[in-house]
Coordinates of C-alpha atoms in Angstrom, one line a residue:
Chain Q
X271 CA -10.4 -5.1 3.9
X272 CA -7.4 -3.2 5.7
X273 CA -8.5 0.0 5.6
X274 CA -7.1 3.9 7.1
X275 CA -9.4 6.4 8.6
X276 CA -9.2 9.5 6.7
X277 CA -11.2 13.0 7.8
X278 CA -13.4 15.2 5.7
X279 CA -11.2 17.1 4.3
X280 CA -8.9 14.8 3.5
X281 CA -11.8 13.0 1.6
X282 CA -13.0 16.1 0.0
X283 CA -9.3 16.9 -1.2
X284 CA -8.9 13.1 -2.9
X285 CA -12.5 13.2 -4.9
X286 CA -11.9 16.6 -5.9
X287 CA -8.7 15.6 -7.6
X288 CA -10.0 12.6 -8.9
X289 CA -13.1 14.7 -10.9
X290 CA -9.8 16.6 -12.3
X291 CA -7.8 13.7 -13.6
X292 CA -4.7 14.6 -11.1
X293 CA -4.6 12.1 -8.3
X294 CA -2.9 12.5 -5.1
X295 CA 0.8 11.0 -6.6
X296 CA 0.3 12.7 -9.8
X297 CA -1.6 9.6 -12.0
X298 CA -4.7 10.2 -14.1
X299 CA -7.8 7.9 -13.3
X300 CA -6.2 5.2 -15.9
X301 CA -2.9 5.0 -14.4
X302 CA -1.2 1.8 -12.7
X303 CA 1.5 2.5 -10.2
X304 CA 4.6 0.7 -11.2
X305 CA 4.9 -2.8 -11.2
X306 CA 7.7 -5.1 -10.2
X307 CA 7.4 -9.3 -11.3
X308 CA 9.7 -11.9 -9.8
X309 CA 9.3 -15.6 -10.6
X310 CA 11.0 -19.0 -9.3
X311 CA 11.4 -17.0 -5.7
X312 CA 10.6 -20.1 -3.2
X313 CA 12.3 -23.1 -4.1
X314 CA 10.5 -26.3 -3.2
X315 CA 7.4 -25.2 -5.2
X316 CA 6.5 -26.0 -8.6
X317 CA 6.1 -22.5 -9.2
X318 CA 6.1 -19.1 -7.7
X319 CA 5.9 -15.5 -8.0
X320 CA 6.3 -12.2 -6.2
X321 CA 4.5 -9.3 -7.0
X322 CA 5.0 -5.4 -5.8
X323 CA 1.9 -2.7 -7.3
X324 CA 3.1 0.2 -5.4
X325 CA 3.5 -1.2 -2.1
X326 CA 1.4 -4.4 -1.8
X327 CA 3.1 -7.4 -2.0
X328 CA 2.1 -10.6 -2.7
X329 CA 3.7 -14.0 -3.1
X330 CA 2.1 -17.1 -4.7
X331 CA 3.2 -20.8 -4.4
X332 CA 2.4 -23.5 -6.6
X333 CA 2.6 -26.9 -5.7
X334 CA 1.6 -29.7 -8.4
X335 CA 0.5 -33.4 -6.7
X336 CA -0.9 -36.0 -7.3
X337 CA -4.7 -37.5 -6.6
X338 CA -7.9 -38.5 -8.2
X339 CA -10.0 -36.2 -10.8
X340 CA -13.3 -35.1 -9.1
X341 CA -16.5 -37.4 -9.9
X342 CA -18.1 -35.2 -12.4
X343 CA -15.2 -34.6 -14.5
X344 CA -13.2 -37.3 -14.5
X345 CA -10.9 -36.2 -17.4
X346 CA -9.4 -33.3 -15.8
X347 CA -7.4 -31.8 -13.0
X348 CA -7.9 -29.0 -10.8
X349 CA -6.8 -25.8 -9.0
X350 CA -7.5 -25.7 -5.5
X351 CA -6.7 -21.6 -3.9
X352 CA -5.8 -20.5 0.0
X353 CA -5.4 -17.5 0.4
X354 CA -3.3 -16.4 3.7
X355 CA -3.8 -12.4 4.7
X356 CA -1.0 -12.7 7.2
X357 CA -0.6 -10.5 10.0
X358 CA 2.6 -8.7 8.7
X359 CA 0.6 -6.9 6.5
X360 CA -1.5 -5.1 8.7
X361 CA -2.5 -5.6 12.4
X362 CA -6.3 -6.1 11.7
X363 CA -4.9 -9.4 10.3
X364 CA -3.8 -10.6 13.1
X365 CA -5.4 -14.0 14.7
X366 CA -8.6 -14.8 12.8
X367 CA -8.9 -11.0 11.6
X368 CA -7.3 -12.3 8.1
X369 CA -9.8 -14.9 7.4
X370 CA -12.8 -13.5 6.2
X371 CA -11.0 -11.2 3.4
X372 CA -9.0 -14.7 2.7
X373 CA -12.1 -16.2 1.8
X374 CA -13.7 -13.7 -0.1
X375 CA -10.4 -13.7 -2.7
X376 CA -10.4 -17.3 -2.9
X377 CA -14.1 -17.1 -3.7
X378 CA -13.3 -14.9 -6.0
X379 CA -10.2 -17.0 -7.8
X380 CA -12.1 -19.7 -8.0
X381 CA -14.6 -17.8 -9.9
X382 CA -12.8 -16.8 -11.8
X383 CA -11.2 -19.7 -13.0
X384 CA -14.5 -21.8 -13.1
X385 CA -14.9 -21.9 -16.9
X386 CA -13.4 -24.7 -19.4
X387 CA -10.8 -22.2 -21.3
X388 CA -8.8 -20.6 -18.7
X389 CA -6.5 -23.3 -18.0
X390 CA -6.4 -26.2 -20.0
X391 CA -7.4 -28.8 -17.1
X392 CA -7.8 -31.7 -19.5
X393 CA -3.8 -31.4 -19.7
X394 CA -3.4 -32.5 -15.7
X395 CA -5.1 -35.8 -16.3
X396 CA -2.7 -38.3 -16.0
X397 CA -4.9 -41.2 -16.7
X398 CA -8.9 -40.9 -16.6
X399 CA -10.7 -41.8 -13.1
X400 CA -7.7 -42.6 -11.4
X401 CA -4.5 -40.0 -11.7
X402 CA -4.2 -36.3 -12.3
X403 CA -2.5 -33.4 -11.1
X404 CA -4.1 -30.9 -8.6
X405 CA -2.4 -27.6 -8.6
X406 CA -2.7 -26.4 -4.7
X407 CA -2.2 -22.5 -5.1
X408 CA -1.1 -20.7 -2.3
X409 CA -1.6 -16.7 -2.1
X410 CA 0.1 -14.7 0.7
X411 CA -0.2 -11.5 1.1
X412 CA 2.5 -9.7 3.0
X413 CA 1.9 -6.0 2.4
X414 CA -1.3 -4.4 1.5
X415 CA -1.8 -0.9 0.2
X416 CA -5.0 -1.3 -1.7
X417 CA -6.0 -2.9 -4.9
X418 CA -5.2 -6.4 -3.4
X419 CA -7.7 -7.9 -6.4
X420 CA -5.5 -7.0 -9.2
X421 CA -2.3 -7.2 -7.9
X422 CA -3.2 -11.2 -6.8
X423 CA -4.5 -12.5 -10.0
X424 CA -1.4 -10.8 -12.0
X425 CA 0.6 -13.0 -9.5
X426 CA -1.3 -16.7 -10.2
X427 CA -0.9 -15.6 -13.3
X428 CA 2.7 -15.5 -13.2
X429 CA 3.4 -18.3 -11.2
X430 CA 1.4 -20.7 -13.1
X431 CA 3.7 -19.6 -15.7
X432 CA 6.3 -20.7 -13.9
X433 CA 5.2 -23.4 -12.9
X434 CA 6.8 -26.8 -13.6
X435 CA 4.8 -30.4 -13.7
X436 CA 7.1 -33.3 -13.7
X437 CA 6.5 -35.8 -16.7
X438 CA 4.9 -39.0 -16.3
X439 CA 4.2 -42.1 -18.1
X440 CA 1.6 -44.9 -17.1
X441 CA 2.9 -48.0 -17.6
X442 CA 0.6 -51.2 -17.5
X443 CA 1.4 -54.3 -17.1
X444 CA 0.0 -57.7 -18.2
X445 CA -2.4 -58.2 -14.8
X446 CA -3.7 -54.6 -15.8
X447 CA -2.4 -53.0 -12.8
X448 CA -1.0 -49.3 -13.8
X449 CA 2.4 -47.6 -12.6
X450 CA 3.2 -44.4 -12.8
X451 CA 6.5 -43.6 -13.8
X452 CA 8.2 -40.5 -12.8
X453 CA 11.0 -39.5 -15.6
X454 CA 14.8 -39.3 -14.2
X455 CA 15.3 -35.9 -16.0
X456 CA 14.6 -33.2 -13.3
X457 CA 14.3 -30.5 -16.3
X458 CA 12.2 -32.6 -17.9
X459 CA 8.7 -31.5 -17.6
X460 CA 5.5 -30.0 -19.1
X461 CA 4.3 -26.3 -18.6
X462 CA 1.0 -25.1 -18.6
X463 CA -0.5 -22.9 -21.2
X464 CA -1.5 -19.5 -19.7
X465 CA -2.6 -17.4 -22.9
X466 CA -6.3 -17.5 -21.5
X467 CA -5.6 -17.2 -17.5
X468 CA -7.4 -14.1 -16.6
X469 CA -6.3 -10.9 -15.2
X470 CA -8.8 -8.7 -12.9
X471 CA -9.1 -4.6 -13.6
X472 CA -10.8 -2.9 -10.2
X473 CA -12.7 0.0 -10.8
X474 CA -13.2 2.2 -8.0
X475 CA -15.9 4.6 -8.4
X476 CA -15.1 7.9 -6.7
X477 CA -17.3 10.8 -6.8
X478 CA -18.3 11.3 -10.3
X479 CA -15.8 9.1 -12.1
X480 CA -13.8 5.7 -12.1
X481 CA -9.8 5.0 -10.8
X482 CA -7.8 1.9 -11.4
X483 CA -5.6 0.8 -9.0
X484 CA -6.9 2.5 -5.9
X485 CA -4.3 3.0 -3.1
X486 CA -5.8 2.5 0.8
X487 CA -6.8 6.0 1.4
X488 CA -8.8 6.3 -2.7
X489 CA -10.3 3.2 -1.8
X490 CA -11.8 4.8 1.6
X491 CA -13.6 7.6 -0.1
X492 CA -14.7 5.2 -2.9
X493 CA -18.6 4.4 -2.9
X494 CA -18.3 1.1 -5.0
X495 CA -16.1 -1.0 -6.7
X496 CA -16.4 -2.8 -9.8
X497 CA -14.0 -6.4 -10.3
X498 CA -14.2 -7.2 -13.9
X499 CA -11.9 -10.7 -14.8
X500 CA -10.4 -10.1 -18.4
X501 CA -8.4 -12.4 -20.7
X502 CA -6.0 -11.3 -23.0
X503 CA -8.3 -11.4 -25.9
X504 CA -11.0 -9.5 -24.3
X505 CA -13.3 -12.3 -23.2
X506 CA -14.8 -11.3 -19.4
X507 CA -14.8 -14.3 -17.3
X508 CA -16.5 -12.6 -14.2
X509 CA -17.6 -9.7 -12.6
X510 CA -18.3 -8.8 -9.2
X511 CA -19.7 -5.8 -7.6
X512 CA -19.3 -3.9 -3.6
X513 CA -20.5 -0.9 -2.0
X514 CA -23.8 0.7 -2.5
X515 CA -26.9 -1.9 -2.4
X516 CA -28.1 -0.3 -5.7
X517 CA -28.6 -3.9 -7.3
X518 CA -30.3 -5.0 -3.9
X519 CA -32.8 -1.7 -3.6
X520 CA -34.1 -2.1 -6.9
X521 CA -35.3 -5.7 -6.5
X522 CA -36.1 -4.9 -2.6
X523 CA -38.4 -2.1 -4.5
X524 CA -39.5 -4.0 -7.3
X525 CA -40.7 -7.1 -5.0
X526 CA -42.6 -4.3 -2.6
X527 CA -44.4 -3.5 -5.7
X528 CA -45.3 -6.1 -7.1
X529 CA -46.8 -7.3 -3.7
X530 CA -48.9 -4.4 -3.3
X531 CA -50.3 -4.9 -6.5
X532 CA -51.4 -8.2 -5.7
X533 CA -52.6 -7.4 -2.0
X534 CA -55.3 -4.8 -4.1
X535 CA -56.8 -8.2 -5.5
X536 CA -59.1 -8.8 -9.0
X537 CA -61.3 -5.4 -8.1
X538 CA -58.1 -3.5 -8.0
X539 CA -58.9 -0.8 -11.1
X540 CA -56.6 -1.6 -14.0
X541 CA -55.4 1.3 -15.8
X542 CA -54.0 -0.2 -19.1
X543 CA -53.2 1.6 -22.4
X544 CA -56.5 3.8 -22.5
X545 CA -56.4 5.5 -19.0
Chain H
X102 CA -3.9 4.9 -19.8
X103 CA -0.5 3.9 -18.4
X104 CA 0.8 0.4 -17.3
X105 CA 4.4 -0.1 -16.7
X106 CA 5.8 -3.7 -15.8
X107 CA 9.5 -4.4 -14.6
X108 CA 11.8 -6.6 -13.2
X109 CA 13.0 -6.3 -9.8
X110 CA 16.6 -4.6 -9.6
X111 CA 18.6 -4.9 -6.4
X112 CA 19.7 -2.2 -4.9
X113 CA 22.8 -0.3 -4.8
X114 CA 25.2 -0.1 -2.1
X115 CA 24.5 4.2 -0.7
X116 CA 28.5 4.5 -0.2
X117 CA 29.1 3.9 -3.9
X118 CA 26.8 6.5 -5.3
X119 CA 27.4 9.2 -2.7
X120 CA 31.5 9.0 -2.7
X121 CA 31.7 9.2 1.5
X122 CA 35.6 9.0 2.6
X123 CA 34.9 8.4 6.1
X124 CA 32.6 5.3 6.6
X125 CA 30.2 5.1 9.4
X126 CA 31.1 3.0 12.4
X127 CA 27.5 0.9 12.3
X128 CA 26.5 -0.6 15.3
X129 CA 23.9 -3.3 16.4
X130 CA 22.5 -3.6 19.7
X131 CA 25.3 -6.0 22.1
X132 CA 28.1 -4.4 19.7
X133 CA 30.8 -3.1 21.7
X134 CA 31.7 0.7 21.1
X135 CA 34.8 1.2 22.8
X136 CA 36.7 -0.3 26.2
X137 CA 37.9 3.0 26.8
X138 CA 35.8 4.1 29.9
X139 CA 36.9 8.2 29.7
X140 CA 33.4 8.4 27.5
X141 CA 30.3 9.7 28.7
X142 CA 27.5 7.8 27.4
X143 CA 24.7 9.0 25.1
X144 CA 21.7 7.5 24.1
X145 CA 21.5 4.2 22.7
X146 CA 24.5 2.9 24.7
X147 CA 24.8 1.3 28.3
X148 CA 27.9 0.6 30.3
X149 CA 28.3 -3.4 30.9
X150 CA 31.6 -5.6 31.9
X151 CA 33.6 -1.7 31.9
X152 CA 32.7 -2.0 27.9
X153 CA 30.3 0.6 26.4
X154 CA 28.0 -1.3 24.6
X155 CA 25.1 -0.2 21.9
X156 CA 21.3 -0.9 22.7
X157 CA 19.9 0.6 19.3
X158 CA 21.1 -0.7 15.5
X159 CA 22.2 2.7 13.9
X160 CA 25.6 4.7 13.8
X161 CA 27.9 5.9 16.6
X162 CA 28.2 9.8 16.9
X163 CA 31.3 11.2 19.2
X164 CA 31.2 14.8 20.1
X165 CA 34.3 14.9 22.6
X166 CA 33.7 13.2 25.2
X167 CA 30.2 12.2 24.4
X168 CA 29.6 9.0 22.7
X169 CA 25.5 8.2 21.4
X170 CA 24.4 6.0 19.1
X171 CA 21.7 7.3 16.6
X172 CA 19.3 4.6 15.4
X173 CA 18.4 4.4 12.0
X174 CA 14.5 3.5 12.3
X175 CA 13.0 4.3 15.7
X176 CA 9.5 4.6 17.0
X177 CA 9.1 8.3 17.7
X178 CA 10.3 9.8 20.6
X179 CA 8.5 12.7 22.6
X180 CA 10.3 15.8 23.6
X181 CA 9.1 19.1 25.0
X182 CA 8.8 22.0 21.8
X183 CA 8.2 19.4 19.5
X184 CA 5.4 19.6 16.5
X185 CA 3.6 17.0 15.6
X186 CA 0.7 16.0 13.3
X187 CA -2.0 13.2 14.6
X188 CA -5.0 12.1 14.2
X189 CA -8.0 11.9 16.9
X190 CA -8.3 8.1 17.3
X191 CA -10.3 8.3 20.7
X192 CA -11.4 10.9 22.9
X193 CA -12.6 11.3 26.3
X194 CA -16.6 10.9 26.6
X195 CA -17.4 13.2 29.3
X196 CA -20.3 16.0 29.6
X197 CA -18.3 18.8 29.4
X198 CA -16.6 17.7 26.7
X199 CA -19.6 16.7 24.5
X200 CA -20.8 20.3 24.7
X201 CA -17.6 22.3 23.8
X202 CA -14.9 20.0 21.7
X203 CA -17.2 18.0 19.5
X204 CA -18.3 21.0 17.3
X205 CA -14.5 21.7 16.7
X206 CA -12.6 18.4 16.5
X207 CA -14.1 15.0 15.6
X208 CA -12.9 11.9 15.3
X209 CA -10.2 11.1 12.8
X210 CA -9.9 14.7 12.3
X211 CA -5.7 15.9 11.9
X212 CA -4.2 18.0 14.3
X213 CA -1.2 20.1 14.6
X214 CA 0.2 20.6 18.1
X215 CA 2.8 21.3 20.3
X216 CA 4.4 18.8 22.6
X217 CA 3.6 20.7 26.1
X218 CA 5.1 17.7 28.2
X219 CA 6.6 14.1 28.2
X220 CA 5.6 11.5 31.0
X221 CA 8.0 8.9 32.3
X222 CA 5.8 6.0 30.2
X223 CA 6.6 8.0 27.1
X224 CA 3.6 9.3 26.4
X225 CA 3.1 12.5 26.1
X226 CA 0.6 15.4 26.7
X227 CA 0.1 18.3 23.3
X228 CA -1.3 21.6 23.3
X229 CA -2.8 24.0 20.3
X230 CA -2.4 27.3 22.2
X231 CA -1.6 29.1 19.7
X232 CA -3.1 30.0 16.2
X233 CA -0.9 28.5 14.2
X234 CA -1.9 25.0 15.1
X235 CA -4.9 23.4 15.4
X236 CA -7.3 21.3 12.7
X237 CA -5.9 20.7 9.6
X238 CA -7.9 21.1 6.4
X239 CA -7.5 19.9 2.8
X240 CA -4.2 18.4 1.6
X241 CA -1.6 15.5 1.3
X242 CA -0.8 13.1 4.5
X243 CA 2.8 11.4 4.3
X244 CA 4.1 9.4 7.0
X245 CA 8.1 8.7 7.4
X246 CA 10.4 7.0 9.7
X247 CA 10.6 10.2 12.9
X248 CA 14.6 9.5 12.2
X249 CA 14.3 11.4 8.5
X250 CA 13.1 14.6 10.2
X251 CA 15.6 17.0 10.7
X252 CA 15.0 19.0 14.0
X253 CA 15.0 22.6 13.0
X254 CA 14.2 25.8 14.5
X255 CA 10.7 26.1 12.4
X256 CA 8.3 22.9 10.8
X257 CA 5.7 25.5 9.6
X258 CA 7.3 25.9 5.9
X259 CA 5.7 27.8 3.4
X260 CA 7.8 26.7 0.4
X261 CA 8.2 29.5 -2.9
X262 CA 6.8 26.8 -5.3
X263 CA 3.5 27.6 -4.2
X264 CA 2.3 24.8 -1.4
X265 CA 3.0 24.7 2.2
X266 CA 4.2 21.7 4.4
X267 CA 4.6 20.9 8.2
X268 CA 7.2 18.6 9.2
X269 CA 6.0 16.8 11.9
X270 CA 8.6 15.1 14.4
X271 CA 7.0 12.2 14.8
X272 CA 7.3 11.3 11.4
X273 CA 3.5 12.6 9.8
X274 CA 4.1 15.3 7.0
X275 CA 1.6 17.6 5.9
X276 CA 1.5 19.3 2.6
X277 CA -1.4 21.7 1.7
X278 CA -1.9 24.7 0.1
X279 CA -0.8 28.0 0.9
X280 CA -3.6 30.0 2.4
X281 CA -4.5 33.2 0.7
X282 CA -4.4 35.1 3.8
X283 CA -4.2 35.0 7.3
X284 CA -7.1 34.0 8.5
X285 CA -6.7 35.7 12.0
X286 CA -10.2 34.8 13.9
X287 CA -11.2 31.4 12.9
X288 CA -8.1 30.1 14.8
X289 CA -8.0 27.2 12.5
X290 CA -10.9 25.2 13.5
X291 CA -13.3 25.2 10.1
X292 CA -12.3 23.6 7.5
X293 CA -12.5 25.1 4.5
X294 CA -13.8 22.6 1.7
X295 CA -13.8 24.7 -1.4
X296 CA -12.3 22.7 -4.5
X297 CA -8.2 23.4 -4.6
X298 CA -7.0 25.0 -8.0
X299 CA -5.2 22.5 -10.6
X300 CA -1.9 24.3 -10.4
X301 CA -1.5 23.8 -6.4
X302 CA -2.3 20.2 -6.8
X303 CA 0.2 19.6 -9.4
X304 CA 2.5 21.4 -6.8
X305 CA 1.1 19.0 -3.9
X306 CA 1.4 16.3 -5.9
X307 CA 4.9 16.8 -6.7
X308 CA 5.9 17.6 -3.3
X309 CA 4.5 14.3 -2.0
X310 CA 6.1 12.2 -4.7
X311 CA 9.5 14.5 -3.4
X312 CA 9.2 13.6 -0.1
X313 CA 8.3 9.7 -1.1
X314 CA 11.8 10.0 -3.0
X315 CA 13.7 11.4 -0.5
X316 CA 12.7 8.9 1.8
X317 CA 13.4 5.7 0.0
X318 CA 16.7 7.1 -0.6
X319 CA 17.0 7.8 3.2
X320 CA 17.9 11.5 3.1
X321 CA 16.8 13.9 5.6
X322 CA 14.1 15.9 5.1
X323 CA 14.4 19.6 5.8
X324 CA 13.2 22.5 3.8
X325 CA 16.2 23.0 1.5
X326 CA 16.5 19.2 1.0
X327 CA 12.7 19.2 -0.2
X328 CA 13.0 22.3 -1.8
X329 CA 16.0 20.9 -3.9
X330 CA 14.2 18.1 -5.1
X331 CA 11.3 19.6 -6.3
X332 CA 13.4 22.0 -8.5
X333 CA 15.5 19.0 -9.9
X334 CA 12.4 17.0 -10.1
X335 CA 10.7 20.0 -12.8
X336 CA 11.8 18.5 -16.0
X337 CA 10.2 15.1 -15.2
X338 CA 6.4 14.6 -15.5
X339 CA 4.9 13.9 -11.3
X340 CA 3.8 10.4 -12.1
X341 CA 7.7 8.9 -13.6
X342 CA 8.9 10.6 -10.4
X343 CA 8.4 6.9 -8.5
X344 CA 9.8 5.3 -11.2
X345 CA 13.3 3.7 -9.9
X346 CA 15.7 5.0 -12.4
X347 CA 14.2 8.9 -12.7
X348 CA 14.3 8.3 -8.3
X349 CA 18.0 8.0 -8.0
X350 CA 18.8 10.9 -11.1
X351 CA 16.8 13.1 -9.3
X352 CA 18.4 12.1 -5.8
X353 CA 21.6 12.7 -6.9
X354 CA 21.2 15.8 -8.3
X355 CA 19.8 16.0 -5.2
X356 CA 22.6 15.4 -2.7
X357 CA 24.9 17.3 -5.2
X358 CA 23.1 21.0 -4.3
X359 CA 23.2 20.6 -0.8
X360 CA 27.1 19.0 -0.8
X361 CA 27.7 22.3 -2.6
X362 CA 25.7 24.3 -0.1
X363 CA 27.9 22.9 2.8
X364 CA 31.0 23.1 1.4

């Protein structure tokens, strides 16, 4: 993750603030810096959006095509996600710097989106075991100044609202061979349903208490971070925790434990309720 | 809990808000100034095919006979007497050194410190020889283009609304709070990490959103411009202060006070 090298004081100065509910630009510890929401932006997508959360900027292209459904669920479409950290938004991107944070969020998207009610896949199948629409969604991010996470997802979110899927019809003829039949209209098409696309809160945990929307230099004093994926109604679709190995230690603990107690073998002395 | 989402608005042209009657002459690098060849040439400009021509993007400045071309963004520019505030991104590993510097500066710490000398590469060589500069502790780091920075007489600024600030020329502002007193033997090398008081970071923090504000609106930042804002800034809560339409209110008033101071 881009990050900025901060020193002790500096450090000291942000977590004390935080415990006080006054962050360095004046928001309390619930507060979301402005946001700004563009769609339609690129033009030879089936959707896009730009986003601005302070100043990190994303922009996300969709592009609907055509191919077969996978093998196990041959009624549906699907969304494939690359994510592109480009090197204008920080120099550690440059080269082959970008990748692994790419990775990570597009683990993460697809994650998220790996359950049957956030987008109505069913909808992209043109015709079963042979047509449907993949959605290719492409994330670049072109300015970063923390809480990437949040910022992203509020951006596939708005460009899958955007987006535009051209109508077909499959015609079959009398030797049973199908065509697929692309309407004249240009406006005429179908648009996806995104009531139940997910948006992601980041909780940063700093010092004694939680902040949303960490800027660069919160998130370096932060110890962990919390990604919880939300839908409108409520419904949590994934979480995903980084920092501190607290998870990790307990089973590490647990496991050393548990091995011990079976290293002491049948004679060890078993202490019970009545010891 | 606040969450605030908006459309994009373009931007306004600056000549229609501020009312200038004599518009800038902008240049871009390969425009011809002037054919006359009775100038003497500044910076940003070069003499090629007996025309003066501009090497930087910004607006031409004529005093007499001298004609210069200020750029608008630039990377920061050394020059003896100048202040800055850095940060220690590598140091020297040397015996000597290990023993004596490492218990006062680490790295990543932020400095305060004199430019002492400028080499022909650019770079340049800083000196804390004097009390007033040295480590910095706790408070607000915000960095702006080394073109918004007015050159002034004094950077060291400790500003009546309770918070001080240092206007570094290269661009790296530092706002903290005022200390209680002189500390005249530590020489400002500890750090003093004791919580800051509620009312100096609301000040801090309304400084910081000032100076974010200023900047976006591209006017130069010297005491009284600072000092201006954050008085026409009071009536508006620090966190709406980012907010685009409570931005250019408050930048016009702020531009209005120091027209009037001028004229």
């Amino acid at each position: 993750m881009a990050s900025v090298s901060l020193s002790e004081a500096e450090k000291v100065y942000i977590v004390h603030g935080v415990q006080e509910d006054l962050r360095v630009d004046g928001r309390g510890c619930e507060d979301y810096r402005c946001v700004e929401v563009e769609t339609d932006v690129v033009s030879n997508t089936s959707g896009s959006a730009r986003v601005k959360l302070g100043h990190t900027d994303i922009l996300v292209g969709v592009k609907a095509e055509m191919g077969t459904p996978k093998l196990e669920k041959p009624n549906e479409g699907y969304l494939e996600f690359f994510v592109d950290c480009s090197a204008n938004a920080t120099p550690e991107f440059e080269g082959r710097g970008g990748d692994d944070l790419g990775t990570e969020i597009a683990n993460t998207l697809y994650r998220i989106f790996n359950n049957k009610s956030s987008v109505d896949l069913k909808s992209l199948c043109i015709s079963p075991r042979e047509h449907c629409w993949i959605l290719y969604v492409d994330v670049l991010l072109l300015e970063c100044d923390g809480n990437l996470f949040d910022t992203i997802c509020i951006a596939v979110k708005a460009a899958l609202f955007n987006t535009r899927i051209p109508r077909v019809r499959v015609l079959e003829d009398e030797e049973g061979s199908k065509d697929i039949e692309l309407s004249d209209d240009p406006y005429d098409c179908i648009r996806l349903s995104v009531e139940n696309v997910p948006c992601i809160v980041t909780l940063c945990k700093i010092g004694y208490r939680h902040v949303v929307d960490a800027t660069l230099q919160e998130e370096a004093c932060s110890l962990a971070s919390l990604l919880v994926s939300v839908t409108s109604t409520g419904v949590v679709t994934c979480m995903r925790k980084t920092g501190k190995r607290v998870g990790k230690v307990l089973h590490a603990s647990l496991q050393s434990v548990l091995h011990k107690e079976e290293s002491l073998g049948p004679k060890r002395q078993k202490v019970g309720f009545l010891g | 809990m606040a969450m605030e989402m908006r459309l994009p608005v373009a931007r306004k042209p600056l000549s229609e808000s501020v009312g200038r009657d004599t518009k800038k002459h902008l240049v871009v690098p390969g425009d011809t100034i002037t054919t006359d060849t009775g100038f003497m040439r500044g910076h940003g400009t070069y003499m090629g095919e007996e025309k003066l021509i501009a090497s930087v993007a910004g607006s031409v400045e004529r005093v007499n006979k001298l004609i210069c071309v200020k750029a608008l963004k630039t990377r920061y520019n050394g020059e003896v007497g100048d202040i800055v505030v850095g940060r220690i991104t590598e140091r020297r590993r040397s015996a000597e050194d290990e023993l004596a510097m490492r218990g006062f500066l680490q790295e990543v710490d932020l400095i305060s410190a004199e430019v002492q000398a400028v080499f022909s590469d650019g770079a340049v060589s800083l000196h804390t020889r004097s009390l007033k500069y040295g480590k910095l502790g706790q408070g607000v780091l915000v960095q702006v283009s080394p073109s918004l920075v007015k050159r002034q007489k004094t950077h060291f600024h400790d500003l009546p609304c309770g918070a001080s600030v240092i206007l570094g020329n290269n661009g790296f502002i530092w706002i903290y709070p005022t200390p209680e007193h002189k500390e005249e033997d530590a020489g400002g090398f500890t750090a003093n990490l004791e919580p800051v008081s509620l009312a100096d970071r609301e000040v801090i923090s309304r400084l910081r959103n000032c100076i974010v504000l200023l900047v976006t609106q591209r006017v130069m930042l010297y005491d009284t411009s600072i000092l201006y804002c954050y008085e026409a800034s009071l009536p508006h809560q620090i966190k709406d202060l980012l907010k685009p339409e409570i931005m250019e209110e408050v930048v016009m008033e702020t531009r209005q006070r120091l027209l009037e101071q001028e004229g």
